Coordinates of C-alpha atoms in Angstrom, one line a residue:
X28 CA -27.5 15.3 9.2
X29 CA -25.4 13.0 11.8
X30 CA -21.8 13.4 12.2
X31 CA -21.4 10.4 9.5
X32 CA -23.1 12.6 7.0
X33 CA -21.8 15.8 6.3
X34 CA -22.0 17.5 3.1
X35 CA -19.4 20.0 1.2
X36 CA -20.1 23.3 -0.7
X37 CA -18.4 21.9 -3.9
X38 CA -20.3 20.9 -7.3
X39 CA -18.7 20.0 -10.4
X40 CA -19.9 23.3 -12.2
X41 CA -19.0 25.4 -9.3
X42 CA -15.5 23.7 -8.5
X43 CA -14.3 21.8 -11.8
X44 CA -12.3 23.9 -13.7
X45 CA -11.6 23.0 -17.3
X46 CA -8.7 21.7 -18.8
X47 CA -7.1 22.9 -21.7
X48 CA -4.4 19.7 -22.1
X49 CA -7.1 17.1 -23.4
X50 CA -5.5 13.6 -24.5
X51 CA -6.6 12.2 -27.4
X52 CA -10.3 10.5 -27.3
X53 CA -8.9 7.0 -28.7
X54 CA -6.5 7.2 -25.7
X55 CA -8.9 8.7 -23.2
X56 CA -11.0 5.1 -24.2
X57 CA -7.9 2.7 -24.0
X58 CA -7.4 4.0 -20.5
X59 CA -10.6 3.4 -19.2
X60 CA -11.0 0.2 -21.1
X61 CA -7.6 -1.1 -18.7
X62 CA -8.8 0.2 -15.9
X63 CA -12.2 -1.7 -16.1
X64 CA -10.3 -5.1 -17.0
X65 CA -7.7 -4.0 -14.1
X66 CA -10.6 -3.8 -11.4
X67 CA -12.2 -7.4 -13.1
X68 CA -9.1 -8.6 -13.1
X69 CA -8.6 -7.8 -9.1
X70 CA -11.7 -9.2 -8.6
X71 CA -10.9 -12.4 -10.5
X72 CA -8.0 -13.4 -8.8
X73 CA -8.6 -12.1 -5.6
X74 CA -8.7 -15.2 -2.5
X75 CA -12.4 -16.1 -1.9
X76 CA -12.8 -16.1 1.5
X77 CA -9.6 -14.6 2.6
X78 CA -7.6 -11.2 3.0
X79 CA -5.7 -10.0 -0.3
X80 CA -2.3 -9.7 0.9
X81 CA -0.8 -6.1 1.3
X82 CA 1.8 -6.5 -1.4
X83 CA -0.5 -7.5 -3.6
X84 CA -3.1 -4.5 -3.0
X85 CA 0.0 -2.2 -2.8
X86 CA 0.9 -3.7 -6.7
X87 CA -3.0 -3.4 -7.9
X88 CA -3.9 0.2 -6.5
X89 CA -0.3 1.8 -8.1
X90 CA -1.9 -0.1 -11.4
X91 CA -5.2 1.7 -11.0
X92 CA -3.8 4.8 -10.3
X93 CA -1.2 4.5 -13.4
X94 CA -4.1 2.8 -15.8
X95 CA -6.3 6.0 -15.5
X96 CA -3.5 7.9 -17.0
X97 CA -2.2 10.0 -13.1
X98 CA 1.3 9.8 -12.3
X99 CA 2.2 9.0 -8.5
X100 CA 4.5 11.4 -6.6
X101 CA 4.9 10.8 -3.2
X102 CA 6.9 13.4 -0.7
X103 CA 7.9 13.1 2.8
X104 CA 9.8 10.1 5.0
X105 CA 7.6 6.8 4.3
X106 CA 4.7 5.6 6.2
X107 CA 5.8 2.8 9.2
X108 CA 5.5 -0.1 8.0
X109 CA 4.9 -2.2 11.2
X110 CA 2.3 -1.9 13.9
X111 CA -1.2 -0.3 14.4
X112 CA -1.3 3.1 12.1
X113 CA -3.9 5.3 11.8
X114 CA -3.9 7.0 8.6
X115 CA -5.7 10.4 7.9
X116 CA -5.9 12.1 4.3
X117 CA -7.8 15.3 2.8
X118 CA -10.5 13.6 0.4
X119 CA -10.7 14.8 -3.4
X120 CA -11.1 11.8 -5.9
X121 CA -12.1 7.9 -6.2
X122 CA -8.4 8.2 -6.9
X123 CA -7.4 8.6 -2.9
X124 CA -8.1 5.2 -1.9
X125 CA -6.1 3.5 -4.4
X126 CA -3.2 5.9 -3.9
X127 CA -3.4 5.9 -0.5
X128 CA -3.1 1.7 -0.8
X129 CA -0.5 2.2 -3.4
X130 CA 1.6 3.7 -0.4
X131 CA 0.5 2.0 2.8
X132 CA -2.0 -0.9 2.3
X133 CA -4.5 -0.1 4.9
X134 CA -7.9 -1.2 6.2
X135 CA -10.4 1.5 4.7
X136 CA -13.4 2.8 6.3
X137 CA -16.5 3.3 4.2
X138 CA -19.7 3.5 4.1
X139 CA -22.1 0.2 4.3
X140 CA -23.6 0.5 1.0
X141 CA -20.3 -0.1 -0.9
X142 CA -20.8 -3.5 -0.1
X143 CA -24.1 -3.9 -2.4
X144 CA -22.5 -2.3 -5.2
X145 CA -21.3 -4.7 -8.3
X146 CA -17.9 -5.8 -8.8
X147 CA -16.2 -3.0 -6.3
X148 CA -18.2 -4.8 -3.4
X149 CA -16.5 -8.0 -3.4
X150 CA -13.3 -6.0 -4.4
X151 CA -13.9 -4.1 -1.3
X152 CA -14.7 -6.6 0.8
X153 CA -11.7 -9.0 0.0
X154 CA -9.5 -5.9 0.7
X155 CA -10.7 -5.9 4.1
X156 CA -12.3 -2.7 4.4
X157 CA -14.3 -1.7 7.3
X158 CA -17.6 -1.1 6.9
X159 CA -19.3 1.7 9.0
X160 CA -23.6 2.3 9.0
X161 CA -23.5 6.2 8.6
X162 CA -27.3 6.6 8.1
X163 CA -27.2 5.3 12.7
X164 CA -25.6 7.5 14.7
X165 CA -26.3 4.5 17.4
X166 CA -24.2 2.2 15.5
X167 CA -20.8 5.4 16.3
X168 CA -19.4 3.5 19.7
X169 CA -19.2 0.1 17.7
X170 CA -17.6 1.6 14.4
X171 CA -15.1 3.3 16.8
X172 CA -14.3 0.3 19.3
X173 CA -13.9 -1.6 15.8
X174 CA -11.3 0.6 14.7
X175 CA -9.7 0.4 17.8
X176 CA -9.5 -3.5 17.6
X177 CA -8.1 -3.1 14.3
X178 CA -5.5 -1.1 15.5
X179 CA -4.6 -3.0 18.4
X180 CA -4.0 -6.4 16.4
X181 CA -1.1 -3.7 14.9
X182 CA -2.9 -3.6 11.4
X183 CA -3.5 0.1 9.4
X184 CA -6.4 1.7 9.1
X185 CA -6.9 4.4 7.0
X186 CA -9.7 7.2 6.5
X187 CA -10.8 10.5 5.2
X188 CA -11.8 12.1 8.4
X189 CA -14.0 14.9 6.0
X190 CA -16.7 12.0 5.5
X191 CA -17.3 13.8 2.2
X192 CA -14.9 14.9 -0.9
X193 CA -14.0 18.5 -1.6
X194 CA -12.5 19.9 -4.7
X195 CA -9.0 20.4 -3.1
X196 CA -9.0 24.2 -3.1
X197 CA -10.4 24.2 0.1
X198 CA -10.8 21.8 3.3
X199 CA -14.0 20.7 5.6
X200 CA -13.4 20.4 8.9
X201 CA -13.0 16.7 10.6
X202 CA -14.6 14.7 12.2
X203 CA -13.4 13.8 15.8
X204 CA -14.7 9.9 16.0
X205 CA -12.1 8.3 14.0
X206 CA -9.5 10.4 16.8
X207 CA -10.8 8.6 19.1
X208 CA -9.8 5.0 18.1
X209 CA -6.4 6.6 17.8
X210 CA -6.4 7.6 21.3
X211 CA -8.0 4.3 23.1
X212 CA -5.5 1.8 20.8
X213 CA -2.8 4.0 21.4
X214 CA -1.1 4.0 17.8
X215 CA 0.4 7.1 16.1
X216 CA -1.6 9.2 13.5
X217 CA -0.2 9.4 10.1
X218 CA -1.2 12.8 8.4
X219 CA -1.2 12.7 4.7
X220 CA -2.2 15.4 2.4
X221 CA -3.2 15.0 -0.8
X222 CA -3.2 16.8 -3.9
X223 CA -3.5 16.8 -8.0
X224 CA -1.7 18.4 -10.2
X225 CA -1.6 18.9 -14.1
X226 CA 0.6 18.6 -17.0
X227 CA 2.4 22.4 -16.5
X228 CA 2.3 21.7 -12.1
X229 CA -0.5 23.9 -10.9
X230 CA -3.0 22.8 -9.2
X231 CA -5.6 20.4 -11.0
X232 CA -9.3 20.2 -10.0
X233 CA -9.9 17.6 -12.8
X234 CA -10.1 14.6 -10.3
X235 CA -12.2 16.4 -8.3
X236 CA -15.3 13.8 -7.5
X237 CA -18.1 16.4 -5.7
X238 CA -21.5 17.1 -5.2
X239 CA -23.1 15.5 -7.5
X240 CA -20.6 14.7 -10.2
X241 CA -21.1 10.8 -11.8
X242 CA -18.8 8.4 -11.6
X243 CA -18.6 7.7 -15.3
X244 CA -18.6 11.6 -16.1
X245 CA -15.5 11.8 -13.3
X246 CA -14.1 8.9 -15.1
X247 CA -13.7 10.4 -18.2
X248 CA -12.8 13.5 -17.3
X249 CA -9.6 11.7 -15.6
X250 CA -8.8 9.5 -18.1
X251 CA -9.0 12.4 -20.9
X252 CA -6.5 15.0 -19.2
X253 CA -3.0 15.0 -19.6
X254 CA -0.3 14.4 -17.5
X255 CA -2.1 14.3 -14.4
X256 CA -0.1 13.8 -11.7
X257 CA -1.5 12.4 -7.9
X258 CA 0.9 14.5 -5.1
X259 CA 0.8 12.4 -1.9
X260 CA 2.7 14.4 0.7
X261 CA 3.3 12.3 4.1
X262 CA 3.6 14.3 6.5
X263 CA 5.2 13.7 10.4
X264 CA 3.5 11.0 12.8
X265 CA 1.5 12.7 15.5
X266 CA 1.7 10.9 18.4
X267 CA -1.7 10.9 20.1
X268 CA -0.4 11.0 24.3
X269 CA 1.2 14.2 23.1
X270 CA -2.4 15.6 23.1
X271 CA -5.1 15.9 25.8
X272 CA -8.5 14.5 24.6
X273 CA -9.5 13.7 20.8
X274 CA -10.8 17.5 19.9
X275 CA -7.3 18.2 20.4
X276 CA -5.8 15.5 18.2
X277 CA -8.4 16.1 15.4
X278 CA -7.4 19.8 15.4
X279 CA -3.5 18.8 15.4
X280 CA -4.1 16.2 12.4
X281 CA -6.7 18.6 10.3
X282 CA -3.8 21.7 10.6
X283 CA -0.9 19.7 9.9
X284 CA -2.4 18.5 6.4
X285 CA -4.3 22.0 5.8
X286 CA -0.5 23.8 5.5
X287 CA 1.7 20.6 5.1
X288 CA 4.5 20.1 7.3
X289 CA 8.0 18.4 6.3
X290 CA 11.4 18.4 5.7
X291 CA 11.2 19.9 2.2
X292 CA 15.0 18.8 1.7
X293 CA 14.0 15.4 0.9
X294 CA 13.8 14.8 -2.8
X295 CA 10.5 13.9 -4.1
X296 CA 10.3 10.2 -5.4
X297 CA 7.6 8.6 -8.2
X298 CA 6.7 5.3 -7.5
X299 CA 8.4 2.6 -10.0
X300 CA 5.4 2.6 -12.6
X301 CA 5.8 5.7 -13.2
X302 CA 9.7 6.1 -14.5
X303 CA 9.0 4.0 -17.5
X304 CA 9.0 0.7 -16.8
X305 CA 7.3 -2.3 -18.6
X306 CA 3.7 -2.6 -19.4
X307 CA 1.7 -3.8 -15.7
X308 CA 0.6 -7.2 -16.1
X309 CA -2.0 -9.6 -14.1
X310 CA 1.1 -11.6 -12.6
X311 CA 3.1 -7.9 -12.1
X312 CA 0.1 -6.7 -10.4
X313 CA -1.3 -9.3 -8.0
X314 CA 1.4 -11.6 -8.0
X315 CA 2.0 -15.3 -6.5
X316 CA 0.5 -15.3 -3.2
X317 CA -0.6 -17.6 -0.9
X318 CA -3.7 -17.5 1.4
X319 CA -4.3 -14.7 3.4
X320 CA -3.4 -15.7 7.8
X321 CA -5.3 -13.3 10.4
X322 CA -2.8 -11.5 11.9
X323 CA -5.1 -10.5 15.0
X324 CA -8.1 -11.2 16.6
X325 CA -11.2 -9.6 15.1
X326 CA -13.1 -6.7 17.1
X327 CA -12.1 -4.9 19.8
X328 CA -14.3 -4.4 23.6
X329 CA -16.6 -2.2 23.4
X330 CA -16.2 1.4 23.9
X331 CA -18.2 4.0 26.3
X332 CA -20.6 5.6 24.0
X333 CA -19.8 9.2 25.7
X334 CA -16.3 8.6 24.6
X335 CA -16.8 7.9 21.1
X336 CA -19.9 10.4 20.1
X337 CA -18.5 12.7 18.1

């Protein structure tokens, strides 16, 4: 196991609770059905050769979210908007990356083999994710001088510093590479913990995508429970020349979203979709944009391998 791969204790007949408030089966199917013609749909449309613009992939993840039958609550003052960002979320679901881009379209960082996979490849791709190689710890100083390029041209990256999903009742520990790109670009770390809850407000393990849990069985078990709602709790920016070295930072962030830490006066808000407005459409969802422009120069100097190995 390399620092890219770590595993979790959580399985789907260990962790997965059942549900007792089950939508009906011809529903369950209609959901799924729009969510597969949502993701074609994204595909379709999206600019060949060019960056989907963030508006657009802030519209088409709230969609995704919102087409699989979850609700989007989000807590806590919102993300900047502007500048380099490095975002930093607990990992449950499939469902994290499009809520997390619902929020604050950001560069995602996954691993290399998304990019072979049909449809969500190209998807992925167009999105601008970051691909990393997690099977070559070699390949750690480049993935992390990458990120740190990234940052620099003042875009948003986000990831799941776990490197693996957990069933939310409990947290693995992260990993301290990521940290590091936070540190040499010198952007602030936006701590955001995420949760699921279900139709009464306790805690929901239903979205839970672990161990080895299918996609289609995941799928279904989403898109079959009722009122599901996706909690995404944003906490303070930690500003990373408030801390000594990365261990330090990666301890900071991994706390902060373990307890949760904000001004609990605020009101929590649900994102438009979800206080009953009209039906999403292609235009509503991807709307009229023009090309993608590069907003930065791509890559970053290299970093000192001693600095980046985690």
């Amino acid at each position: 196991m390399s620092a890219w791969l770590p595993t979790a204790p959580c399985t789907p007949r260990a962790c997965v609770q059942a549900t007792a408030s089950l939508t009906a089966v011809p529903r369950a199917v209609l959901r799924l059905t729009g969510l597969l013609l949502l993701v074609l749909t994204g595909v379709a449309l999206s600019p060949l050769g060019a960056r989907i613009p963030a508006g657009a992939i802030r519209r088409w993840s709230r969609a995704v979210v919102r087409a699989a039958g979850v609700r989007i609550r989000v807590t806590g003052a919102p993300a900047p908007e502007d500048g380099g960002l490095l975002l930093v979320a607990n990992h449950i679901s499939w469902l994290d990356v499009p809520l997390l881009a619902g929020i604050r379209p950001a560069r995602m960082l996954a691993k290399a083999e998304i990019r072979t996979w049909p449809v969500a490849g190209a998807l992925a791709a167009r999105g601008g994710v970051l691909f990393i190689d997690r099977d070559r710890l070699r390949a750690l100083p480049g993935t992390v001088a990458r990120i740190a390029g990234t940052l620099r041209a003042g875009q948003a990256v986000a990831v799941f510093p776990e490197g693996s999903t957990w069933c939310g009742r409990a947290q693995g520990p992260f990993r301290r590479a990521v940290f590091q790109a936070a540190l040499d670009a010198g952007v602030p770390v936006q701590p955001v913990r995420i949760r699921y809850r279900d139709a009464t407000g306790a805690p929901s393990t239903a979205p839970a995508y672990v161990g080895d849990d299918s996609l289609v069985a995941s799928l279904w078990r989403v898109a079959s429970t009722r009122g599901l709602v996706a909690e995404a709790e944003l906490l303070p920016l930690i500003d990373p020349a408030a801390h000594p070295d990365r261990a330090a930072l990666t301890t900071a962030a991994g706390a902060r979203i373990l307890t949760g830490h904000h001004d609990h006066t605020r009101p929590r808000r649900e994102l438009p979709q979800d206080r009953g407005e009209s039906a999403v459409t292609v235009r509503a969802v991807l709307g009229d944009y023009p090309r993608a422009r590069r907003t930065g120069p791509r890559g970053a100097p290299a970093q000192a391998a001693s600095r980046a190995k985690s």
